[in-house]
Structure formats: structure tokens, C-alpha cells
XYZ file of C-alpha atoms in Angstrom:
655
model
C -0.174 -0.229 0.014
C 2.938 2.175 0.895
C 4.534 1.456 -2.391
C 1.563 2.660 -4.267
C 1.163 5.674 -2.699
C 4.789 6.938 -3.253
C 4.349 5.553 -6.675
C 1.462 7.969 -7.162
C 3.281 11.022 -5.630
C 6.763 10.246 -7.987
C 5.247 11.897 -10.861
C 7.391 15.053 -9.983
C 8.354 15.648 -13.510
C 4.456 15.883 -14.188
C 3.722 18.695 -12.281
C 3.807 22.151 -13.655
C 3.742 23.907 -10.091
C 7.323 24.430 -8.719
C 5.614 24.682 -5.120
C 3.854 21.229 -5.999
C 7.277 19.905 -6.634
C 8.698 20.997 -3.400
C 5.896 19.442 -1.475
C 6.234 16.187 -3.269
C 9.843 16.211 -2.073
C 9.402 17.097 1.264
C 6.763 14.093 1.968
C 9.243 11.468 0.311
C 12.072 13.237 2.843
C 9.400 12.645 5.572
C 8.639 9.057 4.207
C 12.305 8.266 3.878
C 13.032 8.468 7.695
C 10.437 5.529 8.381
C 10.736 3.366 5.362
C 13.800 4.008 3.417
C 13.806 0.472 1.641
C 10.489 1.658 -0.106
C 12.081 4.806 -1.801
C 15.611 2.944 -2.628
C 13.819 1.098 -5.318
C 12.741 4.412 -6.632
C 16.151 6.474 -6.601
C 15.792 6.621 -10.599
C 12.488 8.036 -10.706
C 13.219 10.630 -7.999
C 15.878 11.543 -10.216
C 13.730 12.637 -12.920
C 13.028 15.832 -11.170
C 16.525 16.884 -12.311
C 15.186 17.732 -15.494
C 13.540 21.051 -13.888
C 15.255 24.198 -13.992
C 14.915 25.384 -10.439
C 17.850 24.853 -8.532
C 16.058 24.781 -5.331
C 14.048 21.376 -6.869
C 17.337 19.889 -7.731
C 18.787 20.680 -4.492
C 16.192 19.102 -2.947
C 16.252 16.139 -5.160
C 19.788 14.978 -4.853
C 19.730 15.549 -0.916
C 16.578 12.877 -1.076
C 19.058 10.521 -3.391
C 22.137 10.824 -1.647
C 20.190 9.199 1.519
C 19.106 6.202 -0.414
C 22.318 4.846 -1.891
C 22.961 1.260 -1.710
C 25.495 -1.081 -3.584
C 22.440 -1.640 -6.026
C 22.009 1.699 -7.156
C 24.983 3.580 -6.695
C 26.273 2.629 -10.310
C 23.087 4.228 -11.859
C 22.894 7.247 -9.786
C 26.549 7.856 -10.674
C 25.703 7.455 -14.276
C 22.980 9.815 -14.217
C 24.789 12.314 -12.073
C 27.525 12.186 -14.901
C 25.519 13.049 -17.574
C 24.292 16.145 -15.901
C 27.697 17.415 -15.178
C 28.092 17.011 -19.037
C 25.159 19.028 -19.645
C 25.940 21.578 -17.331
C 28.887 21.919 -19.373
C 27.450 22.192 -22.319
C 24.719 24.919 -21.142
C 27.029 26.880 -19.658
C 24.848 30.090 -20.155
C 21.750 28.506 -18.633
C 20.562 29.913 -15.229
C 22.783 29.025 -12.172
C 24.414 26.631 -14.037
C 27.756 26.926 -12.388
C 25.908 26.465 -8.955
C 24.164 23.158 -10.548
C 27.758 21.795 -11.549
C 28.959 22.692 -8.209
C 26.131 20.812 -6.438
C 26.694 17.834 -8.889
C 30.470 17.951 -8.017
C 29.922 17.629 -4.592
C 26.878 14.737 -4.856
C 29.875 12.731 -6.783
C 32.141 13.584 -4.120
C 29.575 11.569 -1.378
C 28.785 9.085 -3.826
C 32.746 8.267 -4.026
C 33.438 8.431 0.174
C 30.729 6.198 0.672
C 31.066 3.578 -2.070
C 34.719 3.280 -3.152
C 34.177 1.615 -6.198
C 33.022 4.341 -7.863
C 35.882 7.233 -7.037
C 37.851 6.316 -10.271
C 34.909 9.030 -11.683
C 37.090 11.718 -10.134
C 39.473 11.492 -14.058
C 36.296 12.809 -15.592
C 36.042 15.512 -13.476
C 39.155 16.982 -13.438
C 38.365 18.460 -16.783
C 36.745 21.417 -14.574
C 40.067 22.040 -12.852
C 40.009 24.186 -15.853
C 36.701 25.625 -14.951
C 36.201 29.748 -15.120
C 33.668 29.537 -11.716
C 35.979 28.910 -9.123
C 33.611 27.382 -6.529
C 33.454 24.147 -8.771
C 36.649 24.066 -9.356
C 37.786 23.896 -5.738
C 35.168 21.584 -5.209
C 37.116 19.075 -7.693
C 40.498 19.829 -6.524
C 39.560 18.939 -3.269
C 38.070 15.877 -4.449
C 41.010 14.888 -6.299
C 43.055 15.405 -3.379
C 41.147 13.319 -1.007
C 40.988 10.429 -3.573
C 44.688 10.904 -4.191
C 44.993 10.045 -0.280
C 42.046 7.613 0.394
C 42.634 5.523 -3.209
C 46.547 4.611 -3.910
C 45.694 2.943 -7.150
C 44.717 6.062 -8.762
C 46.934 8.029 -7.872
C 49.330 7.668 -11.009
C 46.138 8.529 -13.364
C 45.686 11.577 -11.417
C 49.095 12.963 -11.457
C 49.319 11.931 -15.352
C 46.483 14.331 -16.101
C 47.146 16.865 -13.978
C 50.661 17.203 -15.237
C 49.116 18.012 -18.591
C 46.712 20.349 -17.082
C 48.592 22.336 -14.715
C 49.742 25.077 -16.831
C 45.955 26.026 -17.949
C 44.829 26.538 -14.215
C 43.627 29.951 -14.419
C 42.114 30.029 -10.368
C 45.051 30.470 -7.647
C 43.055 28.422 -4.941
C 42.816 25.489 -7.449
C 46.646 25.758 -8.618
C 47.834 26.134 -4.910
C 45.903 22.681 -4.200
C 47.065 20.998 -7.665
C 50.535 21.927 -6.935
C 50.455 20.179 -3.204
C 49.149 16.970 -5.114
C 51.979 16.823 -7.617
C 54.493 17.773 -4.806
C 53.026 14.943 -2.453
C 51.824 11.758 -4.314
C 54.733 11.806 -7.163
C 56.188 8.687 -5.258
C 58.959 7.712 -8.381
C 61.540 9.035 -9.821
C 60.167 9.234 -13.164
C 56.653 10.917 -11.880
C 58.832 13.291 -9.661
C 60.889 14.532 -12.756
C 58.202 15.046 -15.116
C 55.977 16.774 -12.432
C 58.841 19.092 -11.939
C 59.523 19.637 -15.654
C 55.902 20.445 -15.797
C 55.993 23.166 -12.823
C 58.855 25.032 -14.491
C 57.687 25.137 -17.999
C 54.091 26.426 -16.381
C 56.394 29.011 -14.798
C 58.062 30.212 -17.726
C 61.671 31.728 -18.165
C 63.455 33.031 -15.453
C 63.888 35.760 -14.468
C 60.225 37.397 -14.438
C 61.953 41.355 -14.376
C 64.390 42.273 -16.680
C 67.874 42.955 -15.967
C 68.241 46.129 -18.311
C 65.829 48.011 -20.721
C 66.893 50.039 -23.621
C 65.093 51.640 -26.416
C 65.690 50.616 -30.040
C 66.538 53.427 -32.145
C 64.817 51.874 -35.010
C 61.329 51.234 -33.979
C 61.285 52.697 -30.591
C 60.382 49.590 -28.741
C 61.587 49.002 -25.236
C 64.171 46.259 -25.483
C 64.466 44.175 -22.611
C 68.208 42.271 -21.821
C 67.991 39.784 -19.841
C 70.498 36.932 -18.326
C 69.669 33.333 -18.755
C 71.616 29.840 -18.188
C 72.269 27.664 -21.034
C 72.859 23.741 -20.683
C 76.540 23.514 -20.153
C 75.742 25.910 -17.436
C 77.202 28.786 -18.786
C 75.626 32.330 -18.859
C 74.040 34.388 -22.012
C 72.500 37.413 -22.622
C 69.316 37.581 -24.903
C 67.134 40.729 -25.821
C 63.292 40.715 -25.641
C 60.874 43.249 -26.238
C 58.366 44.063 -23.570
C 55.331 42.979 -25.841
C 57.132 39.520 -26.289
C 57.185 39.403 -22.418
C 53.834 40.234 -21.641
C 52.563 37.783 -24.724
C 54.777 35.221 -22.725
C 52.620 35.836 -19.151
C 49.435 36.035 -21.077
C 50.106 32.521 -22.155
C 50.986 31.127 -18.975
C 48.272 31.747 -16.048
C 50.410 30.688 -13.250
C 53.259 33.207 -14.426
C 50.565 35.431 -14.605
C 49.167 35.039 -11.226
C 53.088 35.430 -9.904
C 53.375 38.705 -11.876
C 50.181 39.913 -10.317
C 51.246 40.198 -6.932
C 50.275 36.500 -5.698
C 53.176 35.579 -3.559
C 50.946 33.298 -1.611
C 51.029 31.141 -4.705
C 54.479 31.326 -5.294
C 55.292 30.149 -1.500
C 53.001 27.226 -2.693
C 54.745 26.506 -5.843
C 58.357 26.845 -3.860
C 57.020 24.064 -1.764
C 56.001 21.505 -4.568
C 59.292 22.101 -6.241
C 61.138 21.356 -3.071
C 59.216 18.327 -2.616
C 59.607 16.814 -5.934
C 63.799 17.704 -6.145
C 63.804 15.906 -2.639
C 62.038 13.003 -3.909
C 64.451 12.990 -6.767
C 67.298 12.410 -4.395
C 65.649 10.049 -2.295
C 64.436 7.721 -5.438
C 68.348 7.429 -6.503
C 67.363 9.542 -9.649
C 70.805 10.422 -11.696
C 72.681 12.939 -9.889
C 73.051 15.095 -13.038
C 69.287 15.844 -13.911
C 68.862 15.824 -9.942
C 71.014 18.692 -9.436
C 70.388 20.292 -12.829
C 66.322 20.207 -11.758
C 67.071 21.272 -8.479
C 69.634 24.368 -9.335
C 66.573 25.483 -11.941
C 64.082 25.419 -9.029
C 66.216 27.303 -6.725
C 66.850 29.965 -9.755
C 62.540 30.235 -9.967
C 62.573 30.762 -5.934
C 64.938 33.211 -6.590
C 63.135 35.005 -9.554
C 59.697 35.396 -7.297
C 61.683 36.888 -4.214
C 63.359 39.437 -6.965
C 59.770 39.715 -8.412
C 58.289 40.369 -4.978
C 61.049 43.287 -3.997
C 60.621 45.031 -7.413
C 58.289 47.655 -8.297
C 56.320 45.353 -10.990
C 53.535 43.341 -8.962
C 50.882 46.034 -7.340
C 52.507 45.055 -3.790
C 55.759 43.586 -2.365
C 55.768 40.452 -1.129
C 54.606 39.282 2.396
C 56.970 38.460 5.322
C 55.238 35.111 5.336
C 55.819 34.058 1.848
C 59.277 35.328 1.837
C 60.409 33.084 4.523
C 58.445 30.011 2.826
C 60.736 30.582 0.030
C 63.696 31.086 1.654
C 63.559 28.062 3.619
C 62.801 26.177 0.471
C 65.577 27.542 -0.900
C 68.227 26.547 2.108
C 66.332 23.057 2.457
C 67.473 22.514 -1.478
C 71.016 23.871 -0.967
C 71.676 21.835 1.948
C 69.839 18.691 1.878
C 69.016 16.718 5.231
C 67.555 13.232 6.036
C 65.435 14.951 9.149
C 63.694 17.670 6.905
C 63.205 15.103 3.873
C 61.291 13.071 6.627
C 59.399 16.476 7.523
C 58.628 17.342 3.991
C 57.713 14.086 2.612
C 56.497 12.027 4.985
C 55.050 14.305 8.231
C 53.130 16.575 5.754
C 51.177 13.804 4.246
C 50.444 12.452 7.903
C 48.995 15.847 8.752
C 46.811 15.662 5.894
C 45.589 12.132 6.461
C 44.941 13.218 10.012
C 42.876 16.070 8.646
C 40.692 13.843 6.779
C 40.453 11.484 9.784
C 39.001 13.990 11.890
C 36.856 15.591 9.440
C 35.431 12.574 8.352
C 34.498 11.243 12.059
C 31.127 13.168 12.555
C 29.961 11.262 9.434
C 31.094 8.132 10.220
C 29.354 8.588 13.542
C 26.599 9.417 11.799
C 26.546 6.603 9.665
C 27.064 4.055 12.145
C 24.249 5.341 14.302
C 21.746 4.907 11.268
C 23.074 1.395 10.895
C 22.628 0.285 14.303
C 19.079 1.995 14.568
C 16.881 -0.517 15.158
C 13.981 -1.311 12.184
C 10.716 -0.964 12.884
C 8.499 -3.783 12.444
C 4.687 -4.135 11.957
C 2.791 -7.331 12.071
C 0.351 -8.175 9.569
C -2.657 -8.070 12.016
C -1.600 -4.805 13.900
C -4.208 -2.325 13.784
C -4.028 0.768 11.322
C -3.485 4.359 12.721
C -5.833 6.851 10.705
C -5.173 10.135 12.165
C -8.174 11.827 10.286
C -10.390 9.158 11.941
C -9.331 9.250 15.530
C -11.037 10.942 18.485
C -10.171 14.410 19.541
C -9.020 12.888 23.353
C -7.596 9.601 21.873
C -3.879 8.508 22.239
C -2.085 8.258 19.184
C -0.102 5.492 18.033
C 3.186 5.781 16.289
C 1.900 7.234 12.942
C 3.567 7.249 9.939
C 3.581 10.768 9.432
C 3.651 12.479 12.813
C 7.554 12.469 13.996
C 5.975 13.582 17.568
C 3.037 12.170 18.767
C 2.648 14.478 21.715
C 2.882 17.301 20.258
C 0.033 15.825 17.582
C -1.993 15.348 20.453
C -1.657 18.526 21.849
C -2.657 20.166 18.607
C -6.172 18.028 17.943
C -7.178 18.195 21.437
C -6.364 21.526 21.979
C -4.797 20.742 25.715
C -1.231 21.226 27.000
C -0.106 21.045 30.771
C -1.362 24.235 32.842
C 2.393 24.533 33.807
C 3.800 24.706 30.561
C 1.363 27.147 29.437
C 2.224 29.374 32.616
C 5.851 29.429 31.389
C 4.824 31.136 27.887
C 2.277 34.051 28.958
C 2.668 37.188 27.767
C 1.021 40.188 29.815
C -0.314 42.471 27.498
C -2.165 45.134 29.594
C -1.692 46.327 32.829
C -3.732 45.246 35.852
C -5.380 48.770 36.648
C -6.654 49.196 33.051
C -10.386 48.457 32.032
C -9.830 45.471 30.178
C -7.221 42.927 31.109
C -5.537 40.489 28.507
C -3.118 38.094 28.166
C -1.813 36.028 25.337
C -0.356 32.342 25.325
C 1.963 32.205 21.904
C 2.168 28.862 20.231
C 4.663 28.480 17.534
C 4.092 25.499 15.181
C 6.314 25.750 12.272
C 5.090 27.839 9.804
C 1.818 28.974 11.824
C 1.579 31.194 14.734
C -1.583 30.855 17.235
C -2.491 33.618 19.875
C -4.603 32.245 22.455
C -5.991 35.146 23.969
C -7.906 35.699 27.207
C -9.707 39.069 27.615
C -11.322 40.192 31.481
C -13.781 42.873 31.874
C -12.635 44.395 34.799
C -15.475 47.156 34.887
C -18.700 47.084 36.218
C -20.434 48.149 33.198
C -21.103 46.007 30.201
C -18.941 46.506 27.090
C -20.263 45.926 23.779
C -18.814 45.529 20.650
C -15.372 45.020 21.997
C -12.891 44.061 18.962
C -9.648 43.208 19.163
C -7.498 44.709 16.277
C -4.115 43.417 15.226
C -1.314 44.461 12.685
C 2.066 42.604 11.914
C 5.030 44.326 10.800
C 7.581 41.872 9.103
C 6.786 38.800 6.998
C 3.820 37.715 9.236
C 0.282 37.844 7.809
C -3.002 37.693 9.439
C -4.992 34.666 8.551
C -8.644 36.118 9.890
C -9.560 38.797 12.403
C -11.306 38.168 15.817
C -15.202 38.756 15.553
C -16.596 41.359 17.913
C -18.072 40.678 20.905
C -20.336 41.733 24.494
C -18.573 41.371 27.699
C -20.813 42.103 30.770
C -19.119 43.016 34.049
C -15.805 40.999 35.099
C -16.875 38.472 32.488
C -13.971 36.588 30.382
C -13.345 35.145 27.061
C -11.216 33.527 25.168
C -10.121 34.610 21.580
C -7.872 32.801 19.267
C -5.995 34.274 15.965
C -3.914 32.691 13.451
C -0.660 34.326 11.891
C 1.307 32.856 8.742
C 4.769 32.933 9.122
C 7.097 33.356 5.813
C 10.562 33.959 6.691
C 12.778 34.199 9.623
C 12.404 38.071 9.502
C 12.030 40.201 12.915
C 8.171 39.624 13.187
C 6.254 42.031 15.667
C 2.779 42.063 16.496
C 0.720 45.270 17.586
C -2.467 44.916 18.697
C -4.833 47.297 20.761
C -8.698 46.808 22.042
C -11.558 49.428 21.311
C -15.146 48.952 23.003
C -18.289 51.163 23.118
C -19.860 52.111 26.150
C -23.096 53.906 26.830
C -22.249 55.721 23.236
C -18.751 56.425 24.155
C -15.653 54.874 22.822
C -12.748 53.263 24.767
C -9.449 51.600 24.010
C -6.353 50.076 25.778
C -3.290 49.517 23.836
C -1.250 46.147 24.011
C 2.023 45.526 24.650
C 3.944 44.626 21.471
C 4.504 40.718 21.264
C 8.094 39.920 19.275
C 8.704 36.359 17.550
C 11.676 34.773 19.092
C 13.961 33.850 16.480
C 14.999 30.628 17.933
C 11.669 28.787 17.324
C 12.195 28.599 13.557
C 16.624 27.942 13.645
C 17.962 24.623 14.298
C 20.835 22.886 14.456
C 22.538 21.788 11.057
C 25.214 20.566 9.648
C 27.543 21.549 6.076
C 30.735 21.195 4.980
C 33.876 23.488 5.603
C 33.772 24.458 1.993
C 30.336 25.329 1.785
C 30.478 27.162 4.885
C 33.133 29.412 3.523
C 31.468 29.972 0.166
C 28.477 30.947 2.051
C 30.746 33.392 4.188
C 32.087 35.189 1.494
C 28.706 35.401 -0.344
C 26.589 36.865 2.711
C 26.473 40.190 2.948
C 24.811 41.312 6.147
C 27.031 40.752 9.310
C 26.565 41.370 12.847
C 29.907 41.917 14.836
C 29.183 40.994 18.570
C 31.491 41.885 21.439
C 32.008 39.531 24.146
C 30.750 40.400 27.465
C 30.515 37.428 29.977
C 31.383 36.326 33.252
C 32.439 32.687 31.817
C 36.213 31.871 32.898
C 36.765 29.047 30.168
C 36.206 29.464 26.259
C 35.014 25.840 25.954
C 32.090 26.579 28.603
C 31.542 29.749 26.596
C 31.138 28.079 23.320
C 28.479 25.350 24.437
C 26.630 28.324 26.234
C 26.627 30.150 23.101
C 25.631 26.834 21.108
C 22.494 26.694 23.670
C 21.680 30.019 23.314
C 21.662 30.156 19.743
C 20.215 26.759 18.961
C 23.318 25.920 16.603
C 25.726 23.402 15.874
C 29.315 23.716 16.251
C 31.111 22.465 12.933
C 34.407 22.689 14.193
C 35.438 18.864 15.352
C 36.078 18.294 18.814
C 39.614 17.220 18.203
C 40.460 20.473 16.714
C 39.667 22.313 19.463
C 40.329 19.863 22.454
C 43.254 21.518 24.719
C 43.331 24.648 26.887
C 45.672 27.066 25.275
C 43.508 30.306 26.343
C 42.429 30.781 22.561
C 39.614 29.115 20.879
C 38.208 29.711 17.339
C 34.716 27.857 16.038
C 32.152 27.862 12.903
C 28.576 27.191 14.048
C 25.513 26.616 11.616
C 21.879 26.783 11.548
C 19.209 26.642 9.309
C 15.622 28.043 9.261
C 12.795 26.532 8.389
C 12.548 28.340 5.581
C 16.096 27.342 3.864
C 18.123 30.402 5.085
C 21.019 29.668 6.385
C 22.762 31.311 9.855
C 26.621 31.882 10.096
C 28.422 32.346 13.124
C 32.164 32.728 13.749
C 33.124 32.714 17.093
C 36.913 33.773 18.189
C 37.837 33.978 21.965
C 40.658 33.961 23.905
C 41.449 33.914 28.216
C 42.228 37.624 29.042
C 44.515 38.727 31.895
C 41.652 38.877 34.487
C 40.844 35.616 33.792
C 37.430 35.939 31.955
C 36.821 35.272 28.315
C 36.839 38.130 25.718
C 36.861 38.229 21.955
C 33.819 38.596 19.093
C 31.019 36.753 17.657
C 30.592 37.425 13.937
C 27.188 36.460 12.534
C 26.279 36.333 8.741
C 23.263 35.964 6.778
C 21.691 36.515 3.438
C 19.043 38.541 5.418
C 19.096 41.531 7.543
C 16.667 40.067 10.224
C 18.344 36.631 11.090
C 21.697 38.418 11.440
C 20.362 41.157 13.591
C 17.874 38.664 15.963
C 20.939 36.331 16.486
C 22.837 39.191 17.970
C 20.293 40.499 19.743
C 19.992 36.824 21.563
C 23.477 36.949 21.944
C 24.331 40.095 23.658
C 20.663 39.187 26.254
C 22.030 35.604 26.903
C 25.579 37.431 27.883
C 24.018 40.101 29.878
C 21.699 37.491 32.009
C 24.850 35.535 32.429
C 26.851 38.358 33.502
C 23.976 39.595 35.823
C 24.096 36.124 37.241
């Protein structure tokens, strides 16, 4: 029966309304929690929704599919994703094509992480290292780096393709990671020599700047005289025009980025060349070719330093890059076994440790999902049909109800008295003619105001009307009807309000009435909606967090003012106050050094992202100080979270 119901909902592609498609995908996501085996055989039908050009629908479709992967359907899913990647490349000018390609790359990365047999598809994705879209290219190079570490049998084909592409990469971040891969995983003398020659060819002729410049009297063109090293080790002076030098830089993207002042890339380049030269020395390569390549590598490093001290780039070289390049020159000029161990082995061990730390939360989540007992139903068990249940009946384990207690409260409109007392908001004073108080109940997209009104006078109040007005993304569904209250009579009103975003919402209200032909009124206190009712903890990758942090424009910077003496305790306090999840692994923040930096992430019911970066240190007085920076796509959620953090800090300091 359930399979037939799911099959009837699977016609996502036939729906013309995007909202209907999103609702169907949300419903499938709920069914997936209790009955994943039913949907695992329908994964290919779910992937048909990728034909829709809407990015939100595609994101939800891929999210549902990745949770339903099994060894039986993984090959078919990967084939569909690869076809979509190729389509996104052919439709480069389509709406949000780059974002869609980035989504597909991350999906393939997830598939390869869970099922190693499909990791070989990374070779097809390496063509996107030359992509002009930096985000998707960075995703690909990180995927390649992790694949090279986890699957040694794929290192050689990856390196062969990377050697061919290293001179064509146009993004600095991608080039740095590609250079690290070449320097770390070129294990044999042949691979190391090929990689080092490819890197030197991508850098171009040395030096980067001209020795002397003279004007050609015949053409009036500036001629640059440079000194080069010949094959026999002697020096020779050659002349080249400035236009020729510019043409060389334009044809070599790596050299062009160095000439533009990217000395961080120069430091990564020097590190890669040093590792490759050390690999040649340790693998028993011929001494002549090894010394020649080492000398060319040191000459390139000296050229980068000299370029950094010249007036050609827009800014001089920074001290960190200068120190790194100088260290590389010293290591090559005076080789030592201890330094070789540090550069070739300990660097790879550190990266392996990073992958283990990053993969630990996902591994625990997968183990918890495997260990979760499967819900068994007997053939003669009674069916729980929610629509036919009595209002005050106790529900069973309903298939589409995540919390039976909340459902029972919603059906019977009953709640424990003590729980309601904690959520009462007083709206008028005790001396006003009309006393009003309300219980605000938030349930996903709905807000219910359960208001009690008391006539505190000895007269009859006729045409008593509750007037409501909202600010923000709140919409009043219906207005309460007018009523007549006798002396000291009590009446209860209910008002339903729809919420469409996490923007700051305020409800204004007043009560008007008539008494013997005269009108009276009382203004009620404002009701502010708590942003915490719509925010729940969520997870995302480090790369996705950084991408959103760079993209979001609204930032709220809150100073830390608390009496807490421990930085780890303060982090837990902020997580509880904001209902956010700490993305920084526990292994990365263990120990007590007086400093702590962590990233927090949460998602609203409406799909909005909330990012928090916490940077604190223990001050001389023993207290924790620093800043909490909040970023979001909308202003409201950033301001609301900032106010919440400030209020919680003040309350903790007062306590």
C-alpha cells in the first residue's frame, strides 16, 4: 500500500507548479525517515526531477537521493550525475549553471566517499579544474586531493592528467592545491621528474623581470636584456621586447598570477618544487638531472623573491611567503635526512589526520543509522488513521507524525497548565479597564495567539474588538469577531498568523469597545517573535561554510561580555543560546591554550542559512573576551541572533 502511495506521488516531472514539486519532495523526505527501503528502489524515478531547471528542486532531489544510496543503485545514480555534469558544461550560459555543476560535483564526492568503487569517476571531473567558476573548480580539486590520499591505485592516472593541466589552471586556489598534489604524491623518480619539469614549464622563463631596458632606435620599442643559463652551465645575454614579455605572461596563467602579486601561490609553488627535488634525491635518480632540476627550482624561487622586491607587482611580497620561499632554498641547498622526513612524510600524515578528523562526524552518523533498529509491523496490527481518530484519543506511532505528543496537543487543544504558564505574555496592566494576556504557540509556519480578555469594570462593554497588525513577514489569516462582555466577564479569543521567513516579526494590537455611546480603547504590549522558534541545528561542509561566508553580505559583530572563565564553556553556552551546531570537530578544539575559534551553523524552517564565527581568548583578568560574528543572507536573522547573544551574555553576567 505504501509503495503504491509513493508511486502515485513520484510523478514529479509531470507537475507544472514548482511549489507542488517541492511539497512532494518534502513528503518523500519524511517517508524516507521511516521507510527507506521503499524508496531505495525508486531512486531513478526521483532523479527525474533533475530535468526541472529550478535549483531548489534539484537540490532537494539530490539530497533525498544521497540518503537512499545502496550498492545496488550506486552505479545508476553515478551515471545520471555524470550525464548531468556534461549537460551543465554544454549549457554554460543557462540560469545558475555554475551552481548546479558545483552541486553535482559535491554529490559525486559524497558517492565516492561512501562507495570506493566509484571513486574512479574523479578522472572525468578533472576537466573542470580549468573551469572559470572558482567554486566548482575548488570542489573538484579537493575531491581529487582526497581521492589521491584514500585510493593509492588512482594516484598515477591523477598525476598524469594533472601534469598535463597544471599550466592551464586559471584560479589561484585551485593551482595551490594542484601543486600540493603533484609535490606530495609523485612517489617515483619518473613521476617526480615529469612533474617538476611541467611545473617549471608552467612558470616560464626566468627571471620574471628584466635586467636592463634600452630603447631600440629603429622601432622605438623598449628592449629588455635578460641573462639566462645555458645547458652547459654558462651564462648568456638575450634581448626580448616588452610586448614579447607580456605575451609570455598571458600564455602562462601560473606566471601571470605571480606577476599579479600572488606570492602565496609563489610559496606553494616553491614548496611543491622542493618536495619534487627531494623525491628525486631519495628515489635514486641520476645525480646530473637531479642537480640540474634542483638548480632550476632554486633559480625560480630566487626569481619570485626578486619579483616581490621590485615595482612590477601591485604590492611587495609579504613576510610569511618570503620566509617560506627562503626556507625552501635552504633545504635544497643543504639537503638533510631529517628535513626530508618532515617534508615528504609528516606533511602527508598531517593531511591524513585532517581527513580522519573531518570524516569522524559523518562516520558516527552512518554508524548510528546502521545501528538504529528497524521498525517491524505485524500483519494483523491495527492501522492508525489520524483523520478518523477521536479528539482526545492517544495516538499510536503514526507514519507521518514525528512527535505524537505534539500531535495530541494540536488535536485536543490541551496542554499542561504549568507549560502554558511559562509562555504567558501580559499585554495590559492590572489597572486597565480591560485586562488581556496571551499564550503564543509557534508550530513551524503557523503562530497561534490564544488570548484571554477580562472586563474589569462594572459595566457592559459592547462591540469589543481585538485589532491586530503585524510587521515583518507575518500575515494575519483572520480577524477575531466583535463581542459583548458583561461586568467582570472573561472571554477567550484565538488568532492565526502565517510566517513566511525568519525576519524579525512584531505583532501590534489594541482593544476598542463601546460603553453607553462612548468609545474606549487600550493599547496592548508588542509581541516579538523569537527567532529561536524557527532555527534548528544543521550541518554543512567546511567548503560550503566558507563559500556562504564570502557570499553573504549582512554581518553583525557582537563583542563578548561575560563572566565565564573557560572558552570551551562559553562555546557551549553560545550553542545552547542560539540553537546552533558547532562545525569545528572536537579533536580540532581539544586542549586549553587560552584561544578558541569555532564555526557554528544553523538552518531555518524556510531554508535560510545562519553562520556564526566565534573567536575568543582568555584575558589577563581570567574572563573570556573576543567577538562573535554573524552572517546571513537577510538582515533580520543576523540582527535577531545578535540580540539573542547579547541578551544571553547580559543575563549570564548578571547572574
